[in-house]
Amino acid sequence: MTYTAHDPRTFYAAIDARLTSTINVGGSALSIGKGEAPADAATRTPYAVRYVLAEDDDPEARGDLADPHRGTLFSWQITSVGKTEDEVLWLMQKVRAALLGWTPSVSGLQCSAIEKDGGDRIARDDGVQPPLFRGVDTFTCFAS
Amino acid sequence: MAKRTSRSQANIDITQLEGFQHRLENAAALAEVMAEDWQQEHGQRWVEEMKAIVPVSTGKHDRRISASEDIHLRDEIRQVEPGGITFGEAFWWRFLEYGTVKMSPRPFIRPAMKKIRTPARKDAIKRAVELIRTGRAA
């Protein structure tokens, strides 16, 4: 019996690299925060925040008798933040274009193409001043 | 079922086919009711799972969102039709599920769904097989 413990850091490093290498904001690579707003959030929009969501905890659907945890479903959220709805719409489209259907190349992992799992509408957040807009997409990728 | 009466002729026992046809018709008539029962039962499990894991007002973020309202999200989660969930007046469910500009997401809807979906899927298959086999809803 084998028990695989995947290292999610290499996977999410590939996701971040994909986004920064393909999305250009005002002549610079997209600023992405990892679980929190990026350091330059106050001076630069739009930006994105990547949140790692729970991996699929259903071993019955993801493994086999020899290794119940052989496969895993990575699940993450990209929150696009901007000063205007238009900025957020622009960034969300860029993020989707960069990720949807792309197959990450990660050492030690065989990945499927990335799919969109869900998301939330664009909303104005008056909890910050001046108000910012945010939109949410969630993505998944099966890896083994 | 075919009964061979000679090398070149076969008579079909039509009564068995009719019986099978009646069972399929019964199953089709009951399928919608069975599906609704299934949705109702597992929808309620989804509600219970969400109530079990939804963040309560113990953190600063929850207070900021809900302190002005005398409403608790946990009490507002309910099933209004088979499989149909409402959060009532607790509009801030989406801020917890997906986060805000400053607040991290604290999902409770999707994790609850993940927890119930495999048992629900197995139960659906079991009920469908039982329905076709016996002509009655389990």
PDB file of C-alpha atoms in Angstrom:
ATOM      1  CA  MET A   1       0.000   0.000   0.000  1.00  0.00           C
ATOM      2  CA  THR A   2       1.270   3.449  -0.961  1.00  0.00           C
ATOM      3  CA  TYR A   3       0.096   6.760   0.379  1.00  0.00           C
ATOM      4  CA  THR A   4       0.912   9.720  -1.811  1.00  0.00           C
ATOM      5  CA  ALA A   5       1.177  13.159  -0.240  1.00  0.00           C
ATOM      6  CA  HIS A   6       1.163  15.671  -3.060  1.00  0.00           C
ATOM      7  CA  ASP A   7       3.126  18.889  -2.662  1.00  0.00           C
ATOM      8  CA  PRO A   8       0.708  21.659  -3.567  1.00  0.00           C
ATOM      9  CA  ARG A   9       3.426  24.347  -3.591  1.00  0.00           C
ATOM     10  CA  THR A  10       4.877  23.212  -6.900  1.00  0.00           C
ATOM     11  CA  PHE A  11       1.429  23.090  -8.428  1.00  0.00           C
ATOM     12  CA  TYR A  12       0.441  26.595  -7.310  1.00  0.00           C
ATOM     13  CA  ALA A  13       3.840  27.969  -8.293  1.00  0.00           C
ATOM     14  CA  ALA A  14       3.022  26.827 -11.839  1.00  0.00           C
ATOM     15  CA  ILE A  15      -0.361  28.549 -11.689  1.00  0.00           C
ATOM     16  CA  ASP A  16       1.181  31.809 -10.458  1.00  0.00           C
ATOM     17  CA  ALA A  17       3.898  31.665 -13.117  1.00  0.00           C
ATOM     18  CA  ARG A  18       1.305  31.122 -15.819  1.00  0.00           C
ATOM     19  CA  LEU A  19      -0.678  34.175 -14.723  1.00  0.00           C
ATOM     20  CA  THR A  20       2.303  36.501 -14.313  1.00  0.00           C
ATOM     21  CA  SER A  21       3.845  35.445 -17.612  1.00  0.00           C
ATOM     22  CA  THR A  22       0.692  35.871 -19.680  1.00  0.00           C
ATOM     23  CA  ILE A  23      -1.057  38.876 -18.091  1.00  0.00           C
ATOM     24  CA  ASN A  24       0.472  42.286 -18.455  1.00  0.00           C
ATOM     25  CA  VAL A  25      -0.910  45.272 -16.531  1.00  0.00           C
ATOM     26  CA  GLY A  26       0.395  48.654 -17.620  1.00  0.00           C
ATOM     27  CA  GLY A  27       3.694  47.249 -18.839  1.00  0.00           C
ATOM     28  CA  SER A  28       4.361  45.056 -15.798  1.00  0.00           C
ATOM     29  CA  ALA A  29       3.498  41.482 -14.910  1.00  0.00           C
ATOM     30  CA  LEU A  30       0.217  40.958 -13.074  1.00  0.00           C
ATOM     31  CA  SER A  31       0.535  41.385  -9.334  1.00  0.00           C
ATOM     32  CA  ILE A  32      -0.771  38.295  -7.510  1.00  0.00           C
ATOM     33  CA  GLY A  33      -1.285  37.963  -3.801  1.00  0.00           C
ATOM     34  CA  LYS A  34      -1.070  34.541  -2.210  1.00  0.00           C
ATOM     35  CA  GLY A  35      -3.888  34.280   0.240  1.00  0.00           C
ATOM     36  CA  GLU A  36      -3.814  38.031   0.836  1.00  0.00           C
ATOM     37  CA  ALA A  37      -3.622  41.235  -1.163  1.00  0.00           C
ATOM     38  CA  PRO A  38      -0.254  41.767  -2.871  1.00  0.00           C
ATOM     39  CA  ALA A  39       2.164  44.214  -1.253  1.00  0.00           C
ATOM     40  CA  ASP A  40       1.609  46.830  -3.949  1.00  0.00           C
ATOM     41  CA  ALA A  41      -2.196  46.573  -3.853  1.00  0.00           C
ATOM     42  CA  ALA A  42      -2.646  50.108  -2.580  1.00  0.00           C
ATOM     43  CA  THR A  43      -0.891  51.655  -5.562  1.00  0.00           C
ATOM     44  CA  ARG A  44      -1.647  49.303  -8.403  1.00  0.00           C
ATOM     45  CA  THR A  45      -4.891  47.926  -9.831  1.00  0.00           C
ATOM     46  CA  PRO A  46      -6.142  45.642 -11.111  1.00  0.00           C
ATOM     47  CA  TYR A  47      -4.549  42.860  -9.129  1.00  0.00           C
ATOM     48  CA  ALA A  48      -5.417  39.273  -8.307  1.00  0.00           C
ATOM     49  CA  VAL A  49      -5.441  37.234  -5.131  1.00  0.00           C
ATOM     50  CA  ARG A  50      -5.094  33.458  -5.260  1.00  0.00           C
ATOM     51  CA  TYR A  51      -6.717  31.505  -2.471  1.00  0.00           C
ATOM     52  CA  VAL A  52      -6.140  27.789  -2.126  1.00  0.00           C
ATOM     53  CA  LEU A  53      -9.415  26.023  -1.446  1.00  0.00           C
ATOM     54  CA  ALA A  54      -9.746  22.611   0.171  1.00  0.00           C
ATOM     55  CA  GLU A  55      -8.471  19.745  -1.926  1.00  0.00           C
ATOM     56  CA  ASP A  56     -11.027  17.112  -2.720  1.00  0.00           C
ATOM     57  CA  ASP A  57     -11.264  14.892   0.336  1.00  0.00           C
ATOM     58  CA  ASP A  58     -13.094  12.075  -1.350  1.00  0.00           C
ATOM     59  CA  PRO A  59     -10.440   9.331  -1.630  1.00  0.00           C
ATOM     60  CA  GLU A  60     -12.980   6.917  -3.032  1.00  0.00           C
ATOM     61  CA  ALA A  61     -13.263   9.046  -6.130  1.00  0.00           C
ATOM     62  CA  ARG A  62      -9.591   9.954  -6.413  1.00  0.00           C
ATOM     63  CA  GLY A  63      -7.536   6.886  -5.658  1.00  0.00           C
ATOM     64  CA  ASP A  64      -7.418   3.144  -5.948  1.00  0.00           C
ATOM     65  CA  LEU A  65      -6.808   0.158  -3.693  1.00  0.00           C
ATOM     66  CA  ALA A  66      -3.040   0.406  -4.069  1.00  0.00           C
ATOM     67  CA  ASP A  67      -2.931   4.116  -3.253  1.00  0.00           C
ATOM     68  CA  PRO A  68      -6.105   5.744  -1.960  1.00  0.00           C
ATOM     69  CA  HIS A  69      -4.652   9.226  -2.365  1.00  0.00           C
ATOM     70  CA  ARG A  70      -2.985   8.796  -5.736  1.00  0.00           C
ATOM     71  CA  GLY A  71      -5.083  11.475  -7.391  1.00  0.00           C
ATOM     72  CA  THR A  72      -6.161  14.815  -6.071  1.00  0.00           C
ATOM     73  CA  LEU A  73      -8.361  17.617  -7.262  1.00  0.00           C
ATOM     74  CA  PHE A  74      -6.624  20.947  -6.747  1.00  0.00           C
ATOM     75  CA  SER A  75      -9.157  23.688  -6.186  1.00  0.00           C
ATOM     76  CA  TRP A  76      -8.407  27.395  -5.967  1.00  0.00           C
ATOM     77  CA  GLN A  77      -9.993  30.794  -6.260  1.00  0.00           C
ATOM     78  CA  ILE A  78      -8.790  33.833  -8.147  1.00  0.00           C
ATOM     79  CA  THR A  79     -10.257  37.071  -6.844  1.00  0.00           C
ATOM     80  CA  SER A  80      -9.831  39.889  -9.352  1.00  0.00           C
ATOM     81  CA  VAL A  81      -9.798  43.334  -7.764  1.00  0.00           C
ATOM     82  CA  GLY A  82     -10.023  46.696  -9.510  1.00  0.00           C
ATOM     83  CA  LYS A  83     -11.087  50.294  -9.134  1.00  0.00           C
ATOM     84  CA  THR A  84     -13.908  49.883 -11.625  1.00  0.00           C
ATOM     85  CA  GLU A  85     -16.168  47.094 -12.803  1.00  0.00           C
ATOM     86  CA  ASP A  86     -14.492  47.348 -16.196  1.00  0.00           C
ATOM     87  CA  GLU A  87     -11.047  46.718 -14.702  1.00  0.00           C
ATOM     88  CA  VAL A  88     -12.336  43.625 -12.972  1.00  0.00           C
ATOM     89  CA  LEU A  89     -14.085  42.343 -16.081  1.00  0.00           C
ATOM     90  CA  TRP A  90     -10.870  42.826 -18.040  1.00  0.00           C
ATOM     91  CA  LEU A  91      -8.763  40.952 -15.515  1.00  0.00           C
ATOM     92  CA  MET A  92     -11.260  38.114 -15.099  1.00  0.00           C
ATOM     93  CA  GLN A  93     -11.233  37.561 -18.846  1.00  0.00           C
ATOM     94  CA  LYS A  94      -7.423  37.526 -18.891  1.00  0.00           C
ATOM     95  CA  VAL A  95      -7.287  35.056 -16.001  1.00  0.00           C
ATOM     96  CA  ARG A  96      -9.790  32.742 -17.682  1.00  0.00           C
ATOM     97  CA  ALA A  97      -7.964  32.986 -21.000  1.00  0.00           C
ATOM     98  CA  ALA A  98      -4.692  32.079 -19.275  1.00  0.00           C
ATOM     99  CA  LEU A  99      -5.987  29.147 -17.266  1.00  0.00           C
ATOM    100  CA  LEU A 100      -8.977  27.504 -18.939  1.00  0.00           C
ATOM    101  CA  GLY A 101      -7.964  24.432 -20.897  1.00  0.00           C
ATOM    102  CA  TRP A 102      -4.296  24.863 -20.026  1.00  0.00           C
ATOM    103  CA  THR A 103      -2.490  21.764 -18.792  1.00  0.00           C
ATOM    104  CA  PRO A 104       0.084  22.632 -16.134  1.00  0.00           C
ATOM    105  CA  SER A 105       3.477  21.019 -16.458  1.00  0.00           C
ATOM    106  CA  VAL A 106       4.565  20.173 -12.931  1.00  0.00           C
ATOM    107  CA  SER A 107       7.439  17.906 -11.997  1.00  0.00           C
ATOM    108  CA  GLY A 108       6.158  14.693 -10.438  1.00  0.00           C
ATOM    109  CA  LEU A 109       2.555  15.344 -11.370  1.00  0.00           C
ATOM    110  CA  GLN A 110       0.398  14.420 -14.303  1.00  0.00           C
ATOM    111  CA  CYS A 111      -2.198  17.167 -14.598  1.00  0.00           C
ATOM    112  CA  SER A 112      -5.461  17.455 -16.471  1.00  0.00           C
ATOM    113  CA  ALA A 113      -6.584  20.604 -18.255  1.00  0.00           C
ATOM    114  CA  ILE A 114      -7.798  23.320 -15.915  1.00  0.00           C
ATOM    115  CA  GLU A 115     -11.537  23.797 -15.668  1.00  0.00           C
ATOM    116  CA  LYS A 116     -13.681  26.523 -14.182  1.00  0.00           C
ATOM    117  CA  ASP A 117     -15.622  25.308 -11.189  1.00  0.00           C
ATOM    118  CA  GLY A 118     -17.740  28.304 -10.262  1.00  0.00           C
ATOM    119  CA  GLY A 119     -17.507  31.852  -9.069  1.00  0.00           C
ATOM    120  CA  ASP A 120     -19.353  34.887  -7.850  1.00  0.00           C
ATOM    121  CA  ARG A 121     -20.649  38.003  -9.536  1.00  0.00           C
ATOM    122  CA  ILE A 122     -18.720  41.238  -9.561  1.00  0.00           C
ATOM    123  CA  ALA A 123     -19.563  43.259  -6.480  1.00  0.00           C
ATOM    124  CA  ARG A 124     -18.558  46.668  -5.178  1.00  0.00           C
ATOM    125  CA  ASP A 125     -16.898  46.403  -1.822  1.00  0.00           C
ATOM    126  CA  ASP A 126     -17.658  49.422   0.330  1.00  0.00           C
ATOM    127  CA  GLY A 127     -15.696  47.879   3.171  1.00  0.00           C
ATOM    128  CA  VAL A 128     -12.640  49.626   1.776  1.00  0.00           C
ATOM    129  CA  GLN A 129     -12.329  53.322   0.971  1.00  0.00           C
ATOM    130  CA  PRO A 130     -12.347  54.292  -1.783  1.00  0.00           C
ATOM    131  CA  PRO A 131     -14.571  51.355  -2.757  1.00  0.00           C
ATOM    132  CA  LEU A 132     -13.104  48.610  -4.924  1.00  0.00           C
ATOM    133  CA  PHE A 133     -14.777  46.044  -7.123  1.00  0.00           C
ATOM    134  CA  ARG A 134     -14.094  42.342  -6.931  1.00  0.00           C
ATOM    135  CA  GLY A 135     -15.026  39.319  -9.038  1.00  0.00           C
ATOM    136  CA  VAL A 136     -14.413  35.673  -8.271  1.00  0.00           C
ATOM    137  CA  ASP A 137     -13.628  32.603 -10.350  1.00  0.00           C
ATOM    138  CA  THR A 138     -12.876  29.181  -8.924  1.00  0.00           C
ATOM    139  CA  PHE A 139     -10.883  26.594 -10.846  1.00  0.00           C
ATOM    140  CA  THR A 140     -10.033  22.932 -10.510  1.00  0.00           C
ATOM    141  CA  CYS A 141      -7.357  20.628 -11.878  1.00  0.00           C
ATOM    142  CA  PHE A 142      -7.072  16.889 -11.383  1.00  0.00           C
ATOM    143  CA  ALA A 143      -3.549  15.659 -10.810  1.00  0.00           C
ATOM    144  CA  SER A 144      -1.996  12.311 -10.027  1.00  0.00           C
TER     145      SER A 144
ATOM    146  CA  MET B   1     -38.471 -14.947 -24.798  1.00  0.00           C
ATOM    147  CA  ALA B   2     -38.364 -17.030 -27.954  1.00  0.00           C
ATOM    148  CA  LYS B   3     -39.522 -20.623 -27.981  1.00  0.00           C
ATOM    149  CA  ARG B   4     -37.959 -22.659 -30.727  1.00  0.00           C
ATOM    150  CA  THR B   5     -40.556 -24.827 -32.395  1.00  0.00           C
ATOM    151  CA  SER B   6     -38.546 -25.856 -35.394  1.00  0.00           C
ATOM    152  CA  ARG B   7     -35.252 -24.989 -36.999  1.00  0.00           C
ATOM    153  CA  SER B   8     -36.814 -22.214 -39.059  1.00  0.00           C
ATOM    154  CA  GLN B   9     -39.628 -20.919 -36.859  1.00  0.00           C
ATOM    155  CA  ALA B  10     -39.792 -19.212 -33.480  1.00  0.00           C
ATOM    156  CA  ASN B  11     -42.812 -18.029 -31.497  1.00  0.00           C
ATOM    157  CA  ILE B  12     -42.392 -15.079 -29.168  1.00  0.00           C
ATOM    158  CA  ASP B  13     -43.897 -15.335 -25.685  1.00  0.00           C
ATOM    159  CA  ILE B  14     -45.480 -11.884 -25.693  1.00  0.00           C
ATOM    160  CA  THR B  15     -46.697 -12.052 -22.087  1.00  0.00           C
ATOM    161  CA  GLN B  16     -43.172 -11.689 -20.710  1.00  0.00           C
ATOM    162  CA  LEU B  17     -42.533  -8.670 -22.905  1.00  0.00           C
ATOM    163  CA  GLU B  18     -45.781  -7.109 -21.713  1.00  0.00           C
ATOM    164  CA  GLY B  19     -44.776  -7.686 -18.117  1.00  0.00           C
ATOM    165  CA  PHE B  20     -41.439  -6.000 -18.684  1.00  0.00           C
ATOM    166  CA  GLN B  21     -43.175  -3.129 -20.468  1.00  0.00           C
ATOM    167  CA  HIS B  22     -45.549  -2.640 -17.500  1.00  0.00           C
ATOM    168  CA  ARG B  23     -42.616  -2.576 -15.080  1.00  0.00           C
ATOM    169  CA  LEU B  24     -40.836   0.037 -17.143  1.00  0.00           C
ATOM    170  CA  GLU B  25     -44.037   2.114 -17.335  1.00  0.00           C
ATOM    171  CA  ASN B  26     -44.490   1.876 -13.566  1.00  0.00           C
ATOM    172  CA  ALA B  27     -40.876   2.851 -13.013  1.00  0.00           C
ATOM    173  CA  ALA B  28     -41.199   5.836 -15.352  1.00  0.00           C
ATOM    174  CA  ALA B  29     -44.362   6.980 -13.557  1.00  0.00           C
ATOM    175  CA  LEU B  30     -42.648   6.767 -10.179  1.00  0.00           C
ATOM    176  CA  ALA B  31     -39.274   8.160 -11.264  1.00  0.00           C
ATOM    177  CA  GLU B  32     -40.247  11.801 -10.834  1.00  0.00           C
ATOM    178  CA  VAL B  33     -41.639  11.200  -7.348  1.00  0.00           C
ATOM    179  CA  MET B  34     -38.548   9.222  -6.417  1.00  0.00           C
ATOM    180  CA  ALA B  35     -36.250  11.973  -7.710  1.00  0.00           C
ATOM    181  CA  GLU B  36     -38.155  14.577  -5.693  1.00  0.00           C
ATOM    182  CA  ASP B  37     -37.915  12.475  -2.514  1.00  0.00           C
ATOM    183  CA  TRP B  38     -34.195  12.048  -3.139  1.00  0.00           C
ATOM    184  CA  GLN B  39     -33.688  15.792  -3.645  1.00  0.00           C
ATOM    185  CA  GLN B  40     -35.696  16.589  -0.526  1.00  0.00           C
ATOM    186  CA  GLU B  41     -33.759  14.159   1.644  1.00  0.00           C
ATOM    187  CA  HIS B  42     -30.286  15.062   0.437  1.00  0.00           C
ATOM    188  CA  GLY B  43     -31.137  18.760   0.228  1.00  0.00           C
ATOM    189  CA  GLN B  44     -31.895  18.587   3.935  1.00  0.00           C
ATOM    190  CA  ARG B  45     -28.558  16.872   4.563  1.00  0.00           C
ATOM    191  CA  TRP B  46     -26.854  19.677   2.643  1.00  0.00           C
ATOM    192  CA  VAL B  47     -28.593  22.231   4.873  1.00  0.00           C
ATOM    193  CA  GLU B  48     -27.499  20.378   8.003  1.00  0.00           C
ATOM    194  CA  GLU B  49     -23.902  20.125   6.809  1.00  0.00           C
ATOM    195  CA  MET B  50     -23.828  23.842   5.982  1.00  0.00           C
ATOM    196  CA  LYS B  51     -25.224  24.718   9.399  1.00  0.00           C
ATOM    197  CA  ALA B  52     -22.567  22.558  11.009  1.00  0.00           C
ATOM    198  CA  ILE B  53     -19.635  24.310   9.333  1.00  0.00           C
ATOM    199  CA  VAL B  54     -20.799  27.846   8.566  1.00  0.00           C
ATOM    200  CA  PRO B  55     -18.631  30.398  10.384  1.00  0.00           C
ATOM    201  CA  VAL B  56     -20.362  31.977  13.364  1.00  0.00           C
ATOM    202  CA  SER B  57     -19.936  35.497  14.660  1.00  0.00           C
ATOM    203  CA  THR B  58     -16.795  35.002  16.666  1.00  0.00           C
ATOM    204  CA  GLY B  59     -14.302  36.797  14.420  1.00  0.00           C
ATOM    205  CA  LYS B  60     -13.877  40.450  13.641  1.00  0.00           C
ATOM    206  CA  HIS B  61     -14.907  39.908  10.014  1.00  0.00           C
ATOM    207  CA  ASP B  62     -18.201  38.292  10.957  1.00  0.00           C
ATOM    208  CA  ARG B  63     -18.996  41.059  13.404  1.00  0.00           C
ATOM    209  CA  ARG B  64     -18.253  43.694  10.807  1.00  0.00           C
ATOM    210  CA  ILE B  65     -20.599  42.071   8.351  1.00  0.00           C
ATOM    211  CA  SER B  66     -23.452  41.050  10.560  1.00  0.00           C
ATOM    212  CA  ALA B  67     -23.374  42.935  13.845  1.00  0.00           C
ATOM    213  CA  SER B  68     -25.891  45.493  12.616  1.00  0.00           C
ATOM    214  CA  GLU B  69     -28.349  42.763  11.748  1.00  0.00           C
ATOM    215  CA  ASP B  70     -30.112  40.680  14.331  1.00  0.00           C
ATOM    216  CA  ILE B  71     -29.884  37.742  11.991  1.00  0.00           C
ATOM    217  CA  HIS B  72     -27.602  34.750  12.104  1.00  0.00           C
ATOM    218  CA  LEU B  73     -26.720  33.103   8.839  1.00  0.00           C
ATOM    219  CA  ARG B  74     -26.920  29.666  10.407  1.00  0.00           C
ATOM    220  CA  ASP B  75     -30.581  30.208  11.263  1.00  0.00           C
ATOM    221  CA  GLU B  76     -31.397  31.480   7.788  1.00  0.00           C
ATOM    222  CA  ILE B  77     -30.183  28.447   5.834  1.00  0.00           C
ATOM    223  CA  ARG B  78     -33.143  26.346   4.823  1.00  0.00           C
ATOM    224  CA  GLN B  79     -34.570  24.257   2.048  1.00  0.00           C
ATOM    225  CA  VAL B  80     -37.557  25.887   0.345  1.00  0.00           C
ATOM    226  CA  GLU B  81     -38.177  23.207  -2.265  1.00  0.00           C
ATOM    227  CA  PRO B  82     -36.567  19.842  -2.963  1.00  0.00           C
ATOM    228  CA  GLY B  83     -32.887  20.645  -3.457  1.00  0.00           C
ATOM    229  CA  GLY B  84     -33.555  24.404  -3.417  1.00  0.00           C
ATOM    230  CA  ILE B  85     -31.667  26.309  -0.709  1.00  0.00           C
ATOM    231  CA  THR B  86     -32.196  29.855   0.550  1.00  0.00           C
ATOM    232  CA  PHE B  87     -30.149  32.028   2.884  1.00  0.00           C
ATOM    233  CA  GLY B  88     -33.135  34.242   3.633  1.00  0.00           C
ATOM    234  CA  GLU B  89     -32.205  37.750   4.701  1.00  0.00           C
ATOM    235  CA  ALA B  90     -28.557  36.833   5.286  1.00  0.00           C
ATOM    236  CA  PHE B  91     -27.221  38.493   2.132  1.00  0.00           C
ATOM    237  CA  TRP B  92     -23.669  38.234   3.440  1.00  0.00           C
ATOM    238  CA  TRP B  93     -23.443  34.523   2.678  1.00  0.00           C
ATOM    239  CA  ARG B  94     -21.522  35.388  -0.502  1.00  0.00           C
ATOM    240  CA  PHE B  95     -18.949  37.403   1.432  1.00  0.00           C
ATOM    241  CA  LEU B  96     -18.178  34.349   3.531  1.00  0.00           C
ATOM    242  CA  GLU B  97     -18.257  31.910   0.630  1.00  0.00           C
ATOM    243  CA  TYR B  98     -16.134  33.994  -1.744  1.00  0.00           C
ATOM    244  CA  GLY B  99     -14.499  36.642   0.443  1.00  0.00           C
ATOM    245  CA  THR B 100     -14.296  40.387  -0.049  1.00  0.00           C
ATOM    246  CA  VAL B 101     -11.466  42.687  -1.090  1.00  0.00           C
ATOM    247  CA  LYS B 102      -9.985  42.437   2.405  1.00  0.00           C
ATOM    248  CA  MET B 103     -11.465  39.244   3.788  1.00  0.00           C
ATOM    249  CA  SER B 104     -10.395  35.736   2.788  1.00  0.00           C
ATOM    250  CA  PRO B 105     -13.102  33.352   1.624  1.00  0.00           C
ATOM    251  CA  ARG B 106     -14.441  31.018   4.281  1.00  0.00           C
ATOM    252  CA  PRO B 107     -16.434  28.640   2.120  1.00  0.00           C
ATOM    253  CA  PHE B 108     -19.174  26.542   3.641  1.00  0.00           C
ATOM    254  CA  ILE B 109     -21.552  25.851   0.714  1.00  0.00           C
ATOM    255  CA  ARG B 110     -19.172  23.920  -1.537  1.00  0.00           C
ATOM    256  CA  PRO B 111     -17.446  21.967   1.260  1.00  0.00           C
ATOM    257  CA  ALA B 112     -20.857  20.872   2.541  1.00  0.00           C
ATOM    258  CA  MET B 113     -21.828  19.778  -0.964  1.00  0.00           C
ATOM    259  CA  LYS B 114     -18.584  17.829  -1.330  1.00  0.00           C
ATOM    260  CA  LYS B 115     -19.343  15.997   1.876  1.00  0.00           C
ATOM    261  CA  ILE B 116     -22.797  14.838   0.861  1.00  0.00           C
ATOM    262  CA  ARG B 117     -22.366  14.233  -2.847  1.00  0.00           C
ATOM    263  CA  THR B 118     -20.839  10.734  -2.833  1.00  0.00           C
ATOM    264  CA  PRO B 119     -23.423   9.232  -0.441  1.00  0.00           C
ATOM    265  CA  ALA B 120     -26.146  11.056  -2.394  1.00  0.00           C
ATOM    266  CA  ARG B 121     -24.891   9.669  -5.699  1.00  0.00           C
ATOM    267  CA  LYS B 122     -24.768   6.134  -4.303  1.00  0.00           C
ATOM    268  CA  ASP B 123     -28.253   6.502  -2.870  1.00  0.00           C
ATOM    269  CA  ALA B 124     -29.609   7.693  -6.243  1.00  0.00           C
ATOM    270  CA  ILE B 125     -28.196   4.614  -7.977  1.00  0.00           C
ATOM    271  CA  LYS B 126     -29.582   2.321  -5.265  1.00  0.00           C
ATOM    272  CA  ARG B 127     -33.041   3.869  -5.540  1.00  0.00           C
ATOM    273  CA  ALA B 128     -33.053   3.720  -9.350  1.00  0.00           C
ATOM    274  CA  VAL B 129     -32.042   0.039  -9.382  1.00  0.00           C
ATOM    275  CA  GLU B 130     -34.671  -0.784  -6.773  1.00  0.00           C
ATOM    276  CA  LEU B 131     -37.313   1.067  -8.768  1.00  0.00           C
ATOM    277  CA  ILE B 132     -36.575  -0.823 -11.982  1.00  0.00           C
ATOM    278  CA  ARG B 133     -36.214  -4.165 -10.185  1.00  0.00           C
ATOM    279  CA  THR B 134     -39.398  -4.019  -8.136  1.00  0.00           C
ATOM    280  CA  GLY B 135     -41.468  -1.291  -9.754  1.00  0.00           C
ATOM    281  CA  ARG B 136     -41.673   0.417  -6.363  1.00  0.00           C
ATOM    282  CA  ALA B 137     -39.827   3.381  -4.910  1.00  0.00           C
ATOM    283  CA  ALA B 138     -37.418   2.393  -2.130  1.00  0.00           C
TER     284      ALA B 138
END
